[in-house]
CSV table of C-alpha atoms in Angstrom, one decimal:
chain,number,residue,atom,x,y,z
H,171,UNK,CA,0.0,0.0,0.0
H,172,UNK,CA,2.7,2.5,0.9
H,173,UNK,CA,4.7,1.7,-2.2
H,174,UNK,CA,1.8,1.5,-4.8
H,175,UNK,CA,-1.4,3.0,-3.6
H,176,UNK,CA,-0.3,6.1,-1.6
H,177,UNK,CA,1.9,7.5,-4.4
H,178,UNK,CA,-1.1,7.4,-6.8
H,179,UNK,CA,-3.2,9.6,-4.5
H,180,UNK,CA,-3.5,13.4,-5.2
H,181,UNK,CA,-4.2,14.2,-1.6
H,182,UNK,CA,-4.5,12.3,1.7
H,183,UNK,CA,-6.1,13.8,4.8
H,184,UNK,CA,-6.4,12.1,8.2
H,185,UNK,CA,-8.6,13.2,11.1
H,186,UNK,CA,-7.0,11.9,14.3
H,187,UNK,CA,-6.1,12.9,17.8
H,188,UNK,CA,-2.7,11.3,17.6
H,189,UNK,CA,0.2,11.0,15.1
H,190,UNK,CA,-0.8,7.5,13.9
H,191,UNK,CA,1.0,5.6,11.1
H,192,UNK,CA,-1.7,6.7,8.7
H,193,UNK,CA,-1.2,10.3,9.8
H,194,UNK,CA,2.5,10.1,9.1
H,195,UNK,CA,1.8,9.3,5.4
H,196,UNK,CA,-0.9,12.1,5.1
H,197,UNK,CA,-0.6,15.5,3.5
H,198,UNK,CA,-2.8,17.0,6.1
H,199,UNK,CA,-3.6,15.9,9.7
H,200,UNK,CA,-6.7,17.6,11.1
H,201,UNK,CA,-6.6,17.5,14.9
H,202,UNK,CA,-9.7,15.7,16.3
H,203,UNK,CA,-11.0,16.0,19.8
H,204,UNK,CA,-10.1,13.0,21.9
H,205,UNK,CA,-12.5,10.9,24.0
H,206,UNK,CA,-14.3,12.8,26.7
H,207,UNK,CA,-13.7,16.1,24.8
H,208,UNK,CA,-16.9,15.8,22.7
H,209,UNK,CA,-20.5,14.6,22.9
H,210,UNK,CA,-20.7,11.3,21.2
H,211,UNK,CA,-22.3,7.9,20.9
H,212,UNK,CA,-19.9,5.0,21.0
H,213,UNK,CA,-21.2,2.2,18.9
H,214,UNK,CA,-19.2,0.3,16.4
H,215,UNK,CA,-20.0,-3.4,16.4
H,216,UNK,CA,-23.1,-5.7,16.4
H,217,UNK,CA,-21.4,-7.6,19.2
H,218,UNK,CA,-22.0,-4.8,21.7
H,219,UNK,CA,-25.4,-4.8,23.5
H,220,UNK,CA,-25.2,-1.1,24.4
H,221,UNK,CA,-24.6,2.2,22.8
H,222,UNK,CA,-22.8,4.4,25.2
H,223,UNK,CA,-23.6,8.1,25.3
H,224,UNK,CA,-20.6,10.2,26.2
H,225,UNK,CA,-20.8,13.8,27.3
H,226,UNK,CA,-18.0,16.3,27.0
H,227,UNK,CA,-15.9,16.4,30.2
H,228,UNK,CA,-13.2,18.7,29.0
H,229,UNK,CA,-12.7,21.2,26.2
H,230,UNK,CA,-10.6,20.1,23.2
H,231,UNK,CA,-7.0,21.1,23.3
H,232,UNK,CA,-5.7,24.0,21.0
H,233,UNK,CA,-7.4,23.8,17.6
H,234,UNK,CA,-8.8,20.3,18.0
H,235,UNK,CA,-12.5,19.8,17.1
H,236,UNK,CA,-15.0,17.0,17.3
H,237,UNK,CA,-14.8,14.9,14.1
H,238,UNK,CA,-18.5,15.6,13.4
H,239,UNK,CA,-17.7,19.4,13.5
H,240,UNK,CA,-14.8,18.9,11.2
H,241,UNK,CA,-17.0,17.1,8.7
H,242,UNK,CA,-19.6,19.8,8.8
H,243,UNK,CA,-17.0,22.5,8.3
H,244,UNK,CA,-15.6,20.6,5.3
H,245,UNK,CA,-19.1,20.3,3.8
H,246,UNK,CA,-19.7,24.0,4.3
H,247,UNK,CA,-16.4,24.9,2.6
H,248,UNK,CA,-17.1,22.5,-0.3
H,249,UNK,CA,-20.6,23.9,-0.7
H,250,UNK,CA,-19.3,27.5,-0.8
H,251,UNK,CA,-16.6,26.6,-3.3
H,252,UNK,CA,-19.2,24.7,-5.5
H,253,UNK,CA,-21.4,27.8,-5.5
H,254,UNK,CA,-18.5,30.0,-6.6
H,255,UNK,CA,-17.9,27.6,-9.5
H,256,UNK,CA,-21.6,27.7,-10.5
H,257,UNK,CA,-22.3,24.1,-9.6
H,258,UNK,CA,-25.8,23.4,-8.3
H,259,UNK,CA,-25.9,19.7,-8.0
H,260,UNK,CA,-23.8,16.8,-6.9
H,261,UNK,CA,-24.4,13.0,-7.2
H,262,UNK,CA,-24.2,10.9,-4.1
H,263,UNK,CA,-24.7,7.1,-3.7
H,264,UNK,CA,-28.5,7.5,-3.9
H,265,UNK,CA,-28.5,9.5,-7.2
H,266,UNK,CA,-28.7,13.2,-7.6
H,267,UNK,CA,-29.2,15.8,-4.8
H,268,UNK,CA,-29.1,19.5,-4.4
H,269,UNK,CA,-26.1,21.1,-2.8
H,270,UNK,CA,-28.4,22.9,-0.4
H,271,UNK,CA,-29.2,19.5,1.1
H,272,UNK,CA,-25.7,19.5,2.7
H,273,UNK,CA,-27.1,21.8,5.3
H,274,UNK,CA,-29.6,19.1,6.3
H,275,UNK,CA,-27.0,16.4,7.1
H,276,UNK,CA,-27.3,15.5,10.7
H,277,UNK,CA,-26.5,12.7,13.1
H,278,UNK,CA,-29.8,10.7,13.0
H,279,UNK,CA,-30.3,10.3,9.2
H,280,UNK,CA,-28.6,6.9,9.0
H,281,UNK,CA,-31.0,5.5,11.5
H,282,UNK,CA,-34.0,6.2,9.4
H,283,UNK,CA,-33.1,4.4,6.2
H,284,UNK,CA,-32.5,0.7,5.5
H,285,UNK,CA,-29.2,0.1,3.9
H,286,UNK,CA,-29.6,-0.2,0.1
H,287,UNK,CA,-33.4,0.4,0.4
H,288,UNK,CA,-35.2,3.7,0.8
H,289,UNK,CA,-37.8,2.7,3.4
H,290,UNK,CA,-38.2,4.2,6.8
H,291,UNK,CA,-36.7,2.5,9.8
H,292,UNK,CA,-38.3,2.6,13.3
H,293,UNK,CA,-37.2,5.8,15.0
H,294,UNK,CA,-35.3,4.7,18.2
H,295,UNK,CA,-36.7,7.6,20.3
H,296,UNK,CA,-39.9,8.5,18.6
H,297,UNK,CA,-38.2,11.7,17.3
H,298,UNK,CA,-38.9,12.7,13.7
H,299,UNK,CA,-35.7,13.1,11.7
H,300,UNK,CA,-36.5,16.7,10.9
H,301,UNK,CA,-36.9,17.6,14.6
H,302,UNK,CA,-34.1,18.2,17.0
H,303,UNK,CA,-33.2,15.2,19.2
H,304,UNK,CA,-32.0,16.3,22.7
H,305,UNK,CA,-29.0,14.5,24.1
H,306,UNK,CA,-30.8,14.1,27.4
H,307,UNK,CA,-33.5,12.0,25.8
H,308,UNK,CA,-30.8,9.6,24.5
H,309,UNK,CA,-29.2,9.5,28.0
H,310,UNK,CA,-32.5,8.7,29.6
H,311,UNK,CA,-34.0,6.3,27.1
H,312,UNK,CA,-31.0,4.9,25.3
H,313,UNK,CA,-31.4,3.5,21.9
H,314,UNK,CA,-33.7,0.5,22.5
H,315,UNK,CA,-34.3,-0.1,18.8
H,316,UNK,CA,-30.6,-0.7,18.4
H,317,UNK,CA,-30.5,-3.0,21.4
H,318,UNK,CA,-33.4,-5.4,21.2
H,319,UNK,CA,-35.3,-4.6,18.0
H,320,UNK,CA,-38.4,-6.8,17.7
H,321,UNK,CA,-37.7,-7.3,14.0
H,322,UNK,CA,-34.3,-8.8,14.9
H,323,UNK,CA,-32.3,-6.5,12.8
H,324,UNK,CA,-28.9,-7.9,11.8
H,325,UNK,CA,-27.2,-5.4,14.1
H,326,UNK,CA,-29.2,-6.7,17.1
H,327,UNK,CA,-29.5,-10.3,16.1
H,328,UNK,CA,-27.0,-11.6,18.7
H,329,UNK,CA,-29.0,-10.1,21.6
H,330,UNK,CA,-32.6,-11.3,21.3
H,331,UNK,CA,-33.3,-10.6,25.0
H,332,UNK,CA,-34.9,-8.2,27.3
H,333,UNK,CA,-32.6,-5.8,29.2
H,334,UNK,CA,-33.9,-5.3,32.7
H,335,UNK,CA,-32.3,-3.4,35.6
H,336,UNK,CA,-30.5,-5.6,38.2
H,337,UNK,CA,-30.7,-8.6,36.0
H,338,UNK,CA,-27.9,-10.2,34.0
H,339,UNK,CA,-28.0,-9.9,30.2
H,340,UNK,CA,-28.3,-13.3,28.6
H,341,UNK,CA,-28.5,-13.4,24.8
H,342,UNK,CA,-31.0,-15.6,23.1
H,343,UNK,CA,-33.7,-15.7,25.8
H,344,UNK,CA,-36.4,-14.7,23.3
H,345,UNK,CA,-35.6,-18.0,21.5
H,346,UNK,CA,-35.0,-20.3,24.4
H,347,UNK,CA,-37.7,-19.1,26.8
H,348,UNK,CA,-40.3,-17.3,24.7
H,349,UNK,CA,-39.9,-19.8,21.8
H,350,UNK,CA,-39.4,-17.1,19.2
H,351,UNK,CA,-38.2,-18.8,16.0
H,352,UNK,CA,-34.5,-18.4,15.4
H,353,UNK,CA,-33.5,-16.1,12.5
H,354,UNK,CA,-32.2,-18.8,10.3
H,355,UNK,CA,-33.4,-20.5,7.1
H,356,UNK,CA,-35.0,-23.4,9.1
H,357,UNK,CA,-36.1,-21.1,12.0
H,358,UNK,CA,-34.2,-23.4,14.3
H,359,UNK,CA,-30.6,-23.6,15.6
H,360,UNK,CA,-29.1,-24.6,12.3
H,361,UNK,CA,-25.8,-26.5,11.7
H,362,UNK,CA,-26.6,-28.0,8.2
H,363,UNK,CA,-26.0,-25.4,5.5
H,364,UNK,CA,-27.1,-26.7,2.1
H,365,UNK,CA,-25.5,-23.8,0.2
H,366,UNK,CA,-23.7,-24.7,-3.1
H,367,UNK,CA,-20.4,-23.2,-1.8
H,368,UNK,CA,-20.6,-25.3,1.4
H,369,UNK,CA,-21.5,-28.4,-0.6
H,370,UNK,CA,-18.6,-27.9,-3.0
H,371,UNK,CA,-16.1,-27.5,-0.1
H,372,UNK,CA,-17.5,-30.3,1.9
H,373,UNK,CA,-18.6,-28.2,4.8
H,374,UNK,CA,-22.4,-28.7,4.8
H,375,UNK,CA,-21.9,-29.8,8.4
H,376,UNK,CA,-19.2,-28.5,10.8
H,377,UNK,CA,-16.0,-30.3,10.1
H,378,UNK,CA,-12.3,-29.9,11.1
H,379,UNK,CA,-9.8,-29.2,8.4
H,380,UNK,CA,-6.1,-28.7,8.8
H,381,UNK,CA,-4.8,-25.3,8.0
H,382,UNK,CA,-3.4,-24.9,4.5
H,383,UNK,CA,0.3,-24.0,4.2
H,384,UNK,CA,-0.4,-20.3,3.9
H,385,UNK,CA,2.8,-18.4,3.4
H,386,UNK,CA,4.8,-21.4,2.2
H,387,UNK,CA,5.9,-24.8,3.6
H,388,UNK,CA,7.5,-23.5,6.7
H,389,UNK,CA,7.7,-25.4,10.1
H,390,UNK,CA,6.2,-22.8,12.5
H,391,UNK,CA,2.5,-21.7,12.7
H,392,UNK,CA,2.1,-18.0,13.3
H,393,UNK,CA,-1.0,-17.1,15.2
H,394,UNK,CA,-2.4,-13.8,16.4
H,395,UNK,CA,-4.0,-12.6,19.6
H,396,UNK,CA,-5.4,-9.6,21.3
H,397,UNK,CA,-2.6,-7.6,22.7
H,398,UNK,CA,-2.1,-7.6,26.5
H,399,UNK,CA,-0.6,-4.1,26.8
H,400,UNK,CA,-2.6,-1.6,24.8
H,401,UNK,CA,-6.1,-2.7,23.9
H,402,UNK,CA,-5.6,-1.2,20.4
H,403,UNK,CA,-3.0,0.6,18.4
H,404,UNK,CA,-4.3,3.9,19.9
H,405,UNK,CA,-2.3,3.0,23.1
H,406,UNK,CA,0.7,1.2,21.7
H,407,UNK,CA,2.9,4.3,21.7
H,408,UNK,CA,1.4,5.7,24.9
H,409,UNK,CA,4.4,6.3,27.3
H,410,UNK,CA,2.9,4.6,30.3
H,411,UNK,CA,2.0,1.5,28.3
H,412,UNK,CA,5.4,1.4,26.8
H,413,UNK,CA,6.9,0.9,30.3
H,414,UNK,CA,5.3,-2.6,30.2
H,415,UNK,CA,7.3,-3.7,27.2
H,416,UNK,CA,10.2,-2.7,25.0
H,417,UNK,CA,8.0,-0.6,22.7
H,418,UNK,CA,8.6,-2.7,19.6
H,419,UNK,CA,6.8,-5.7,18.1
H,420,UNK,CA,7.4,-9.0,19.9
H,421,UNK,CA,7.1,-12.6,18.6
H,422,UNK,CA,6.6,-15.3,21.2
H,423,UNK,CA,8.3,-18.6,20.7
H,424,UNK,CA,8.5,-21.8,22.7
H,425,UNK,CA,11.5,-22.9,24.6
H,426,UNK,CA,12.0,-25.9,22.4
H,427,UNK,CA,11.8,-24.0,19.1
H,428,UNK,CA,14.2,-21.3,20.4
H,429,UNK,CA,16.7,-23.9,21.5
H,430,UNK,CA,16.6,-25.5,18.1
H,431,UNK,CA,17.4,-22.2,16.6
H,432,UNK,CA,20.3,-21.4,18.9
H,433,UNK,CA,18.4,-18.7,20.8
H,434,UNK,CA,18.3,-18.9,24.6
H,435,UNK,CA,17.4,-15.4,25.5
H,436,UNK,CA,15.3,-12.4,24.3
H,437,UNK,CA,16.9,-11.5,21.0
H,438,UNK,CA,16.2,-10.2,17.6
H,439,UNK,CA,15.0,-12.6,14.9
H,440,UNK,CA,13.9,-12.6,11.3
H,441,UNK,CA,10.4,-14.0,10.7
H,442,UNK,CA,10.1,-15.1,7.1
H,443,UNK,CA,7.4,-16.4,4.7
H,444,UNK,CA,7.2,-16.5,1.0
H,445,UNK,CA,5.9,-12.9,1.2
H,446,UNK,CA,8.7,-11.1,2.9
H,447,UNK,CA,11.0,-11.3,6.0
H,448,UNK,CA,10.5,-9.0,8.9
H,449,UNK,CA,12.7,-8.3,11.9
H,450,UNK,CA,11.1,-8.7,15.4
H,451,UNK,CA,12.1,-9.0,19.0
H,452,UNK,CA,11.8,-12.6,20.1
H,453,UNK,CA,10.3,-13.5,23.5
H,454,UNK,CA,10.9,-17.0,24.7
H,455,UNK,CA,8.0,-18.4,26.7
H,456,UNK,CA,7.2,-21.9,28.2
H,457,UNK,CA,3.5,-21.1,27.6
H,458,UNK,CA,3.8,-21.9,23.9
H,459,UNK,CA,3.7,-25.4,22.5
H,460,UNK,CA,6.4,-26.3,20.0
H,461,UNK,CA,5.6,-25.3,16.4
H,462,UNK,CA,3.6,-22.2,17.4
H,463,UNK,CA,4.7,-18.6,17.4
H,464,UNK,CA,2.5,-15.6,18.2
H,465,UNK,CA,2.5,-11.9,17.4
H,466,UNK,CA,-0.2,-10.0,19.3
H,467,UNK,CA,-2.0,-7.4,17.3
H,468,UNK,CA,-2.1,-3.5,17.1
H,469,UNK,CA,1.6,-2.7,16.6
H,470,UNK,CA,2.1,0.5,14.7
H,471,UNK,CA,4.5,0.1,11.7
H,472,UNK,CA,6.6,3.0,12.9
H,473,UNK,CA,7.5,1.1,16.0
H,474,UNK,CA,9.3,-1.5,13.9
H,475,UNK,CA,12.8,-1.3,12.5
H,476,UNK,CA,12.5,0.2,9.1
H,477,UNK,CA,8.9,1.1,9.8
H,478,UNK,CA,7.6,-2.1,8.4
H,479,UNK,CA,4.5,-3.9,9.6
H,480,UNK,CA,4.6,-7.4,11.0
H,481,UNK,CA,1.4,-8.1,9.1
H,482,UNK,CA,3.3,-8.1,5.8
H,483,UNK,CA,4.4,-11.7,6.5
H,484,UNK,CA,0.8,-12.9,6.5
H,485,UNK,CA,-0.5,-13.6,3.0
H,486,UNK,CA,-4.0,-14.0,4.4
H,487,UNK,CA,-6.2,-15.4,1.7
H,488,UNK,CA,-9.9,-15.3,2.5
H,489,UNK,CA,-12.0,-18.3,3.2
H,490,UNK,CA,-14.1,-19.0,0.0
H,491,UNK,CA,-17.1,-19.6,2.2
H,492,UNK,CA,-17.0,-15.9,3.1
H,493,UNK,CA,-18.2,-15.3,-0.5
H,494,UNK,CA,-21.4,-17.3,0.0
H,495,UNK,CA,-24.6,-15.4,0.0
H,496,UNK,CA,-28.3,-15.4,-0.8
H,497,UNK,CA,-29.1,-17.9,1.9
H,498,UNK,CA,-31.3,-16.0,4.3
H,499,UNK,CA,-29.1,-15.5,7.3
H,500,UNK,CA,-25.9,-16.1,5.3
H,501,UNK,CA,-25.3,-12.9,3.4
H,502,UNK,CA,-22.9,-10.0,3.6
H,503,UNK,CA,-24.1,-6.9,5.4
H,504,UNK,CA,-22.4,-3.9,6.9
H,505,UNK,CA,-20.1,-5.0,9.8
H,506,UNK,CA,-21.3,-8.6,9.4
H,507,UNK,CA,-20.2,-11.6,7.3
H,508,UNK,CA,-18.0,-9.6,5.0
H,509,UNK,CA,-14.9,-11.3,3.6
H,510,UNK,CA,-11.8,-10.7,5.7
H,511,UNK,CA,-8.3,-12.1,6.0
H,512,UNK,CA,-6.8,-13.4,9.3
H,513,UNK,CA,-3.3,-14.0,10.6
H,514,UNK,CA,-4.2,-17.4,12.0
H,515,UNK,CA,-1.8,-20.3,11.3
H,516,UNK,CA,0.3,-18.5,8.7
H,517,UNK,CA,3.4,-20.7,8.1
H,518,UNK,CA,6.7,-19.0,9.0
H,519,UNK,CA,10.4,-19.7,9.8
H,520,UNK,CA,12.5,-17.8,12.4
H,521,UNK,CA,16.2,-17.4,12.5
H,522,UNK,CA,18.4,-15.5,15.0
H,523,UNK,CA,19.8,-12.2,13.9
H,524,UNK,CA,23.3,-11.6,15.3
H,525,UNK,CA,24.1,-8.2,16.7
H,526,UNK,CA,26.4,-7.2,13.9
H,527,UNK,CA,23.7,-8.0,11.4
H,528,UNK,CA,21.3,-5.5,13.0
């Protein structure tokens, strides 16, 4: 991407509150307000049962602004420039719209339209989209339509339960206790998938298959994991978090595999696949079984020697089953069942790098 895609771009702008790796490649970095410096709704995954309403606890530092305000200011400037050029219309994903419609862009619009279909959606708060929605109402009532929608929308399909005060939240109770049909093709818990792709690949029923030799026929299996020191890349270069490690990507290797490669201490190593070699700091651990090495996620490339990402050693072909669709509950939607690669069981080899070799 850095070698082929980025040079072809005319302009790259990043909105961020930190100098991330993306920001380092950008022409402009617009300073965004950080968490707790803006009113916001935190919601990004169908796996979360709640949408958290965040109120501003501190003013943004210097020229930083909430990202929503930045977007609105950009739209205002674009609209002004378009008017100066005599442009009266622009085309968006839904067709043709007037430029003056830009003024009507607001937070709640996405909640009132089904993706890819222009039909109204249930208003989560009973507030018409052209009326102002007070933040206090969201704080008091929450977004129930996003939590436990009766129609079992795909973003709430994993909940299917009532959320009551002082009771644990147990997913699926509508199906197990209230006997509501499951949202599958058969309306039951379904393990048999008679889809042509599943039939062709011999996975109509759940079956174990050994991992293919992704990356080449190398002896070690590289697996990933959720980092233990930072949560996400946002905190990888945070100075307090960096006191918990050496501030550079680590690869965990078993005692047996390290001994077989003449490495008996924390040292630098080269992790190689057919794709490309990458230099990492090795951490020997008795918790790993022989044949397995692990790199936990969220390292920023600029934290590596040569500013290269450890992910470049993972070829990551997608599973063909992820291209299946048109089978009721098996179809791609936003944030759900979309093809994606993974760094599980990539084949690699590791060799020790001597100090003079860097």
